[in-house]
PDB file of C-alpha atoms in Angstrom:
ATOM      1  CA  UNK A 194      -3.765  15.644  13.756  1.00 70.00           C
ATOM      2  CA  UNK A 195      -2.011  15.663  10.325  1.00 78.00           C
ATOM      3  CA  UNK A 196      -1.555  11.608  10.532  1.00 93.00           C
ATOM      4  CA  UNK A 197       1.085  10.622   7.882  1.00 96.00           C
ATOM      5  CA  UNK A 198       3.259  13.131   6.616  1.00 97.00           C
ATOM      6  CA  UNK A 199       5.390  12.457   3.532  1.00 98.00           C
ATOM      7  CA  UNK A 200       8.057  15.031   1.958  1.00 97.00           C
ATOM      8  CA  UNK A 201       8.660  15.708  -1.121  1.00 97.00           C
ATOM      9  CA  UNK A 202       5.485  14.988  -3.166  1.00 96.00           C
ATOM     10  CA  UNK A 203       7.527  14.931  -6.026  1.00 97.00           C
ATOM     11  CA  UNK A 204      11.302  13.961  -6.883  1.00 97.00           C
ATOM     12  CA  UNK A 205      13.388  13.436  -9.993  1.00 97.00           C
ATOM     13  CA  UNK A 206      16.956  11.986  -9.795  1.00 97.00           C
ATOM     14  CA  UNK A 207      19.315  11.081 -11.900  1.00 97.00           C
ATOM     15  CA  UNK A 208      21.192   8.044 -11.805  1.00 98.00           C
ATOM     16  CA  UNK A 209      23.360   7.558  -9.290  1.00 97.00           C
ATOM     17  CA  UNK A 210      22.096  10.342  -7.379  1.00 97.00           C
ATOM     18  CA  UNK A 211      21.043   9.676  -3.626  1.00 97.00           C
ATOM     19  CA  UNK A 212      18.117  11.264  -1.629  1.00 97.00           C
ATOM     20  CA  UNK A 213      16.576  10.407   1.702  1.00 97.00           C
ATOM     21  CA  UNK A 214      12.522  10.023   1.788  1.00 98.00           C
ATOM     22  CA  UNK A 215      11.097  11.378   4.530  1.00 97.00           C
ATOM     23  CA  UNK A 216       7.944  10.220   7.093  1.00 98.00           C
ATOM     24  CA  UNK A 217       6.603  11.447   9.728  1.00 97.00           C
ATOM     25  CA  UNK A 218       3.557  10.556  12.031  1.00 96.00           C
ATOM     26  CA  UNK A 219       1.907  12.313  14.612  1.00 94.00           C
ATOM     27  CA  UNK A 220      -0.058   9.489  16.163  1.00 92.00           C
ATOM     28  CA  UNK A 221       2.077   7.737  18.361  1.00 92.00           C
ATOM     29  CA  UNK A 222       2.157   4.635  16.413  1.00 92.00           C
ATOM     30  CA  UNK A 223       4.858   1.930  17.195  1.00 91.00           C
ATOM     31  CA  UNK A 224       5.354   0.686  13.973  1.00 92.00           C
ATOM     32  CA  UNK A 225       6.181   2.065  10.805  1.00 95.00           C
ATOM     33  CA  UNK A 226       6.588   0.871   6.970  1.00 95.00           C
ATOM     34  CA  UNK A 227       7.676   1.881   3.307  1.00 97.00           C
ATOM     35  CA  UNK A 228       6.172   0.721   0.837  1.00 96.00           C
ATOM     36  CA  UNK A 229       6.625   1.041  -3.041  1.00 97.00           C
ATOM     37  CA  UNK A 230       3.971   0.768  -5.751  1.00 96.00           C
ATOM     38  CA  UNK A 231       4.470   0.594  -9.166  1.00 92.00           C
ATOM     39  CA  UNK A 232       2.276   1.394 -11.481  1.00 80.00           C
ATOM     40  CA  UNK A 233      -0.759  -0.941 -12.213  1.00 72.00           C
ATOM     41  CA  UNK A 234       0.085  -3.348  -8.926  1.00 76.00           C
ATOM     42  CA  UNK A 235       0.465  -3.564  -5.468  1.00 84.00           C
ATOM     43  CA  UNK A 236       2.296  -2.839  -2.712  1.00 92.00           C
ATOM     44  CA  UNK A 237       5.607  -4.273  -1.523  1.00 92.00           C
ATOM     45  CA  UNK A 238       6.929  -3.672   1.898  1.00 92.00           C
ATOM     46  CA  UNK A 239      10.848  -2.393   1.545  1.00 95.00           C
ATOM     47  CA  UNK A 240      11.558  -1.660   4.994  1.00 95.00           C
ATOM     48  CA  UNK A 241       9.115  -1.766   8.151  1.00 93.00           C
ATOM     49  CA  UNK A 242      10.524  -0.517  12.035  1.00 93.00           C
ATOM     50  CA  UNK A 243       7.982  -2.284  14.595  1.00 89.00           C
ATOM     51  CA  UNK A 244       9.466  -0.322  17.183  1.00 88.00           C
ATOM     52  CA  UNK A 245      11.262   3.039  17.483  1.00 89.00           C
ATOM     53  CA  UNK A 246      15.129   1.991  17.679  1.00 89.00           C
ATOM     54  CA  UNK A 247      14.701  -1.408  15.336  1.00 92.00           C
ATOM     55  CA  UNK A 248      14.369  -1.484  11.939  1.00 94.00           C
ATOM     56  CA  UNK A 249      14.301  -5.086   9.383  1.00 92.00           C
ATOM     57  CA  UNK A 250      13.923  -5.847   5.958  1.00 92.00           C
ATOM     58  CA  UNK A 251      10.971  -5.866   3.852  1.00 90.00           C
ATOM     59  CA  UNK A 252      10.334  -7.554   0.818  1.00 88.00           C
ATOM     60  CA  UNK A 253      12.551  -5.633  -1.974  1.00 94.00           C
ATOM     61  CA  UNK A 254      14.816  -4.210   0.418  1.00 96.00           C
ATOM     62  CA  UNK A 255      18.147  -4.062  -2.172  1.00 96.00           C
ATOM     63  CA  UNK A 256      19.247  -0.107  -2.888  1.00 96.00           C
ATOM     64  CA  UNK A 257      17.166   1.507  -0.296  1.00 98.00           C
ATOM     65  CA  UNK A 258      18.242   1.899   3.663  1.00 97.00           C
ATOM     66  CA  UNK A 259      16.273   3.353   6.842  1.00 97.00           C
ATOM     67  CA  UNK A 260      16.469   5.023   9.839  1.00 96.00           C
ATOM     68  CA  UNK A 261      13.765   4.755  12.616  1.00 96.00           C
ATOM     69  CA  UNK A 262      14.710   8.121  13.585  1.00 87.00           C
ATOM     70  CA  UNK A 263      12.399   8.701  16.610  1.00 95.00           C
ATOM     71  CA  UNK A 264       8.834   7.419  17.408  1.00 95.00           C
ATOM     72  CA  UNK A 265       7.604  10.160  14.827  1.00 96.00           C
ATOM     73  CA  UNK A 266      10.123  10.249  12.048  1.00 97.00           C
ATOM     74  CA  UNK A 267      11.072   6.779   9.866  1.00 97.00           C
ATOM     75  CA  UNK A 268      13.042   8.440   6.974  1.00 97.00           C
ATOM     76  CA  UNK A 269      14.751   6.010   3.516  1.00 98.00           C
ATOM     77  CA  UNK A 270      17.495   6.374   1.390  1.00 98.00           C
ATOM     78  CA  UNK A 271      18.480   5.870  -1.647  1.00 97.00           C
ATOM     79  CA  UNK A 272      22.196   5.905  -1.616  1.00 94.00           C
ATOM     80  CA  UNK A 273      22.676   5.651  -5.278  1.00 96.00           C
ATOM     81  CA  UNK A 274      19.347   5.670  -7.499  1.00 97.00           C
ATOM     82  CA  UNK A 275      18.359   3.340 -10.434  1.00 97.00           C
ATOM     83  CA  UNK A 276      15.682   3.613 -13.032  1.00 96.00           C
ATOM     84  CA  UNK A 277      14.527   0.536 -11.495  1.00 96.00           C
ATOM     85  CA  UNK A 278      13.766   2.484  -8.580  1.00 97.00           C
ATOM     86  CA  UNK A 279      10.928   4.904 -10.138  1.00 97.00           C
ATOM     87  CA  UNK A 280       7.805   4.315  -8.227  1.00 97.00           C
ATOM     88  CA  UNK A 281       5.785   5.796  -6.135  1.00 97.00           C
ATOM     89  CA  UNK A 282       6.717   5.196  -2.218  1.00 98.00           C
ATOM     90  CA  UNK A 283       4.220   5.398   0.117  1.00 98.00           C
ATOM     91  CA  UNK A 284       5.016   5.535   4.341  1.00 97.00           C
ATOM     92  CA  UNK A 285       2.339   3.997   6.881  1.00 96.00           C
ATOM     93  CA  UNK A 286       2.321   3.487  10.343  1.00 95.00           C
ATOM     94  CA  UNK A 287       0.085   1.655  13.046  1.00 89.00           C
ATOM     95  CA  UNK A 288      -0.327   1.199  16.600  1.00 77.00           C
ATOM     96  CA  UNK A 289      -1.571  -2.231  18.117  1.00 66.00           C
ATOM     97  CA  UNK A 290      -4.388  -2.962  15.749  1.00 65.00           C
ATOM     98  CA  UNK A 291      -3.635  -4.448  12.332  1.00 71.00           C
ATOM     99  CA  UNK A 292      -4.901  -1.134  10.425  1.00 84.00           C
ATOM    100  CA  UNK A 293      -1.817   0.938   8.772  1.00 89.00           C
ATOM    101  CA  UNK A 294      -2.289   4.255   8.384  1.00 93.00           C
ATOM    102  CA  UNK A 295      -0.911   5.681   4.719  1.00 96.00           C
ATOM    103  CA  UNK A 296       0.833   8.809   3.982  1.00 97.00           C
ATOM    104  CA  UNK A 297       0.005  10.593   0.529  1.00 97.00           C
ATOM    105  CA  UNK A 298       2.981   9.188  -1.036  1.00 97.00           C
ATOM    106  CA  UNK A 299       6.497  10.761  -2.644  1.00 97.00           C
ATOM    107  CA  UNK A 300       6.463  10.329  -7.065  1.00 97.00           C
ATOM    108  CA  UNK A 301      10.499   9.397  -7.160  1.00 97.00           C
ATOM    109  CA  UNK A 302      11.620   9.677 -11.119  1.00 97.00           C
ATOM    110  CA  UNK A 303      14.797   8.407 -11.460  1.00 97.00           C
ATOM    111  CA  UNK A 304      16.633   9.484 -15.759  1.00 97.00           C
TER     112      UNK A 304
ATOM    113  CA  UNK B 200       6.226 -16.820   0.605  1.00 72.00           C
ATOM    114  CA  UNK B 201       2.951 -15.988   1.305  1.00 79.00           C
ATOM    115  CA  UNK B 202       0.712 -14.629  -1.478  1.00 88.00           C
ATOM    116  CA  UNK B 203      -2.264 -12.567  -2.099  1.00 92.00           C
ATOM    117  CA  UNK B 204      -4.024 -12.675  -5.337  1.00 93.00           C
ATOM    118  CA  UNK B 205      -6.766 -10.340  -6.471  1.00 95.00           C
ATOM    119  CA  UNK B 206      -9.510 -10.875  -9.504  1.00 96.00           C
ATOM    120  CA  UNK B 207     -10.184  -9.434 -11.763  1.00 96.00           C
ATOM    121  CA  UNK B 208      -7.015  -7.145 -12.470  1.00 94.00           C
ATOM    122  CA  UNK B 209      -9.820  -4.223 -14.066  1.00 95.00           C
ATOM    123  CA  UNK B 210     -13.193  -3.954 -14.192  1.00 97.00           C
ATOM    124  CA  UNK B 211     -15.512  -1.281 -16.457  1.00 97.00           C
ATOM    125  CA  UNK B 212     -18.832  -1.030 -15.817  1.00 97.00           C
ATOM    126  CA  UNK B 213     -21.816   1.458 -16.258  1.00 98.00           C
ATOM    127  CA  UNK B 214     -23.101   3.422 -13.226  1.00 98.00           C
ATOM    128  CA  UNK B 215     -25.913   1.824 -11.553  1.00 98.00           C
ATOM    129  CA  UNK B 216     -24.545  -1.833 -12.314  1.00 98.00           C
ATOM    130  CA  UNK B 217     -22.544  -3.848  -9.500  1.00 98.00           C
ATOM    131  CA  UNK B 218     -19.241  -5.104  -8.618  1.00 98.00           C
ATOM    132  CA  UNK B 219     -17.265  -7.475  -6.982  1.00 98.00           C
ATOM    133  CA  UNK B 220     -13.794  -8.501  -6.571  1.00 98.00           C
ATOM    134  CA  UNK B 221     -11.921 -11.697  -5.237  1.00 98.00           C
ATOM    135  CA  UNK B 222      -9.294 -11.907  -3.227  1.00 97.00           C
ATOM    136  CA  UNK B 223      -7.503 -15.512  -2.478  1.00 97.00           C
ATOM    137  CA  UNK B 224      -4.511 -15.977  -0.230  1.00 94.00           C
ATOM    138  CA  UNK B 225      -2.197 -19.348  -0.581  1.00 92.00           C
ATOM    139  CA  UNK B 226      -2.294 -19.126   3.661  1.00 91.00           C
ATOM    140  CA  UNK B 227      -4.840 -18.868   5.599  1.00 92.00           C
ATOM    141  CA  UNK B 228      -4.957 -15.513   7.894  1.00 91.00           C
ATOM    142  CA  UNK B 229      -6.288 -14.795  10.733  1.00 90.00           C
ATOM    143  CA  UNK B 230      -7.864 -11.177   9.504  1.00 91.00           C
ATOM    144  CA  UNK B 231      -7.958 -10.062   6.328  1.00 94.00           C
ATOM    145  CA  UNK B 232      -8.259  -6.060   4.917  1.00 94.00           C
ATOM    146  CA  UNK B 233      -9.713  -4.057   2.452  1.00 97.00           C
ATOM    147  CA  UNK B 234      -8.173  -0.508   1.310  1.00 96.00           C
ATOM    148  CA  UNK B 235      -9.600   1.627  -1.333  1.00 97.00           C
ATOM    149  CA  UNK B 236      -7.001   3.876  -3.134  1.00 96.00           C
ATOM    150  CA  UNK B 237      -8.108   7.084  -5.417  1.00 96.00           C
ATOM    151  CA  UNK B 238      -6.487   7.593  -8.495  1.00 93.00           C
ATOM    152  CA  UNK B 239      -3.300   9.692  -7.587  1.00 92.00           C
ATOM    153  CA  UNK B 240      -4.064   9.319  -4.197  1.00 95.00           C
ATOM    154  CA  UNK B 241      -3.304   7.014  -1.042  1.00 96.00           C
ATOM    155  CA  UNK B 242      -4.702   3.823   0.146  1.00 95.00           C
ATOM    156  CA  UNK B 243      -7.211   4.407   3.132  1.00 95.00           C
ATOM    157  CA  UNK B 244      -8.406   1.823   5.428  1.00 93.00           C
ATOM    158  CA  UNK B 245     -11.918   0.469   4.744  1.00 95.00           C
ATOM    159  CA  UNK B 246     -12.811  -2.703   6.855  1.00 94.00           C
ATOM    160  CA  UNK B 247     -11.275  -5.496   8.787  1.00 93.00           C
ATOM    161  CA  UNK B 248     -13.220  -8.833   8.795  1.00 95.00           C
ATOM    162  CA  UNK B 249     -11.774 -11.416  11.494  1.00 93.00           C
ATOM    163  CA  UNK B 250     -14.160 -14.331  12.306  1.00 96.00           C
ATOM    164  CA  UNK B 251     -14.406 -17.119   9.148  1.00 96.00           C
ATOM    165  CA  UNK B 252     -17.926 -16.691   7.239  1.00 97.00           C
ATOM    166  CA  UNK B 253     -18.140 -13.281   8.622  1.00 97.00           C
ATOM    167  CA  UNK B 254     -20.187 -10.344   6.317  1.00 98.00           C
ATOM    168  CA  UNK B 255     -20.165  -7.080   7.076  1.00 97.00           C
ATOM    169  CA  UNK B 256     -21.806  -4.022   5.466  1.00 97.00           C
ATOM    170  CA  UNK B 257     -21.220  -0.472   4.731  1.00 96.00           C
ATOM    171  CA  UNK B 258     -23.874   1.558   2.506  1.00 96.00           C
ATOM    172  CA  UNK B 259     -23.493  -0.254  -0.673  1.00 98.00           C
ATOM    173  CA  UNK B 260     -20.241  -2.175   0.223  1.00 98.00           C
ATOM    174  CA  UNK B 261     -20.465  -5.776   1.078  1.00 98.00           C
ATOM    175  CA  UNK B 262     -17.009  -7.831   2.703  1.00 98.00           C
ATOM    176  CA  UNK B 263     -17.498 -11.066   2.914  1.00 98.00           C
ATOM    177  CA  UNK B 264     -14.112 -13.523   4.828  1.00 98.00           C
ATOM    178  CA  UNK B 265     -14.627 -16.791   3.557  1.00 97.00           C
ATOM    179  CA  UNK B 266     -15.296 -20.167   6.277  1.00 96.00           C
ATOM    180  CA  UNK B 267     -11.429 -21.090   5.686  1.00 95.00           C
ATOM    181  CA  UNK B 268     -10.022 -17.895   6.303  1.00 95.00           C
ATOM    182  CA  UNK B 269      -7.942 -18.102   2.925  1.00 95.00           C
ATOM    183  CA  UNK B 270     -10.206 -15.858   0.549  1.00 96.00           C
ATOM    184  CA  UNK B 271     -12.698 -12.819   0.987  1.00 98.00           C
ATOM    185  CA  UNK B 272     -14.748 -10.746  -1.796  1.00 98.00           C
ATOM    186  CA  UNK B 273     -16.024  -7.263  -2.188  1.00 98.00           C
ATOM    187  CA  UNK B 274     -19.451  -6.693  -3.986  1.00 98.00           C
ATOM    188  CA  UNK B 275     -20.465  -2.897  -4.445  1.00 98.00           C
ATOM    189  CA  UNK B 276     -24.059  -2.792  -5.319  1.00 98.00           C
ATOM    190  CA  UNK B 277     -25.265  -0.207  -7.805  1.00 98.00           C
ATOM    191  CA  UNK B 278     -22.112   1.368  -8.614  1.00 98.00           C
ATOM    192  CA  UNK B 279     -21.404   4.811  -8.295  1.00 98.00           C
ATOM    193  CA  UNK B 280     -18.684   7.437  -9.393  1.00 97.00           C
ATOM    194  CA  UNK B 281     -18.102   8.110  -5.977  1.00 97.00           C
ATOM    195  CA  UNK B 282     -16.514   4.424  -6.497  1.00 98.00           C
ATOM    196  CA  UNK B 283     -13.510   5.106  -8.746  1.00 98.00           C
ATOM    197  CA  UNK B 284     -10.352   3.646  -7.157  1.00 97.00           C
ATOM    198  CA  UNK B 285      -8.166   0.513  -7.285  1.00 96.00           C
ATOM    199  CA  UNK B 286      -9.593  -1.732  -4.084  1.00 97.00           C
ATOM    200  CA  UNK B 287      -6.727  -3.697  -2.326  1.00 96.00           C
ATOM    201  CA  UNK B 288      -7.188  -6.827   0.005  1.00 96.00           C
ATOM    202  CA  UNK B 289      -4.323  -7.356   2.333  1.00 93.00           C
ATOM    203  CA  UNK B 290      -3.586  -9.796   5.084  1.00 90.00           C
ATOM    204  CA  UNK B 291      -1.111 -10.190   7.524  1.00 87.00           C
ATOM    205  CA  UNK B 292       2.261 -11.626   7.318  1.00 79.00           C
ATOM    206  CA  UNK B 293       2.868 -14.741   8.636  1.00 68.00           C
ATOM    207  CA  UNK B 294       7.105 -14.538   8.654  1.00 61.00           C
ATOM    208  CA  UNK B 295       6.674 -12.837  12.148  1.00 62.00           C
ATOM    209  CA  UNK B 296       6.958  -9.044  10.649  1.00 60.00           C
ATOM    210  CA  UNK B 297       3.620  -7.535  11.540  1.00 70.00           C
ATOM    211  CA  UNK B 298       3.589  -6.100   8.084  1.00 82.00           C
ATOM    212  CA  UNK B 299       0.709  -6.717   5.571  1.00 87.00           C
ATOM    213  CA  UNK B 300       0.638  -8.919   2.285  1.00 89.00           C
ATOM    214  CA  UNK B 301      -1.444  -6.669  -0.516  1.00 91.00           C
ATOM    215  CA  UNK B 302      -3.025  -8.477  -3.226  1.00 92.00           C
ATOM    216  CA  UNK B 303      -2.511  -6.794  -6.733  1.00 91.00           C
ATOM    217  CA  UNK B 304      -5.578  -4.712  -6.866  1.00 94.00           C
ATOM    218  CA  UNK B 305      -8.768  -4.164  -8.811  1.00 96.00           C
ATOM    219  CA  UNK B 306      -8.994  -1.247 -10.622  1.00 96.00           C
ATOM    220  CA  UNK B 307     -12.556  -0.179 -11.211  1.00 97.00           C
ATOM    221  CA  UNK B 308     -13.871   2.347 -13.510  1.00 97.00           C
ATOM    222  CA  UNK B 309     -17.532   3.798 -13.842  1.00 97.00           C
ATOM    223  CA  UNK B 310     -18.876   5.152 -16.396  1.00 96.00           C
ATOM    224  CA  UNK B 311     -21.868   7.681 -15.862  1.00 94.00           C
TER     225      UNK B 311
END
């Protein structure tokens, strides 16, 4: 199993410029999240789906938008990027149990 | 809201010496998690702790949950390189979402 997939690994933008994030798991986990850390803190949730077909907002959900695309796939957009959105955005999913299961992350640089 | 706060922000210390980290949450929870992250990488799961006072141990890792369920700590006995990373305590929500609350992080870094 290849658990958490995450493309691209790497991503510059510049502003105003839109991309879609994608995630993928191969687990057959129910619920899914993006998170985004910046550098020297935590995480904070932007969008989680606990289900395939419903999605809801996170905490810091302004400029970004999701799609629970399929039990596997929960992909998010950035329909017009910021500098204030440069981070590093990590995916994670999880079945019943409270554990999530992390992706290796997409570096977004947005000029 | 719900927070999660982590001491101390950084920690430096020579190999061979210990560590510990704090983690307090303004709610209480009813489980509380510990992730390890390697620089550049991804955070990975490390241990769950559920019941209040409850210890657990792996190798030289020690998790305490505290007897109100509101803080836990992390004590790594003789430090080694091996245990480079940011550790992150997390618990869940408690607005419904079934998402996790991180704390900030404590970045440690070993010297040989």
């Amino acid at each position: 199993n290849a658990g958490v997939t995450q493309t691209p690994k790497f991503q510059v933008l510049k502003t105003g410029q839109s991309m879609t994030l994608q995630c993928a798991q191969d687990m057959n986990h129910n619920s899914m999240y993006w998170y985004r850390q910046d550098p020297g803190m935590g995480l904070r949730l932007i969008y989680y789906s606990a289900s395939e077909g419903t999605t809801d907002k996170g905490e810091v959900p302004n400029g970004y938008n999701v799609s629970r695309l399929n039990k596997r796939e929960f992909s998010l957009r950035l329909e017009s990027a910021a500098p204030s959105q440069t981070s590093v955005y990590f995916c994670a999913s999880r079945m019943t149990v409270e554990t999530q299961y992390f992706g290796p992350g997409t570096r977004l640089l947005v000029l | 809201g719900q927070q999660v706060m982590q001491i101390p922000q950084y920690q430096h210390v020579q190999e061979g010496e210990d560590f510990t980290t704090y983690c307090n949450s303004s709610t209480t929870l009813s489980n509380i998690q510990w992730y390890k992250q390697r620089p550049g990488g991804h955070p990975v799961f490390l241990i769950q702790l559920v019941k209040s006072g409850e210890v657990k141990k792996q190798k030289r890792l020690t998790f305490q949950f505290g007897e109100a369920k509101k803080n836990s700590s992390l004590h790594i006995t003789a430090t080694q390189t091996t245990d480079v990373g940011t550790y992150f305590c997390a618990g869940p929500e408690n607005a419904g979402r079934r998402a996790l609350t991180f704390g900030s992080g404590t970045r440690l870094q070993v010297q040989p």
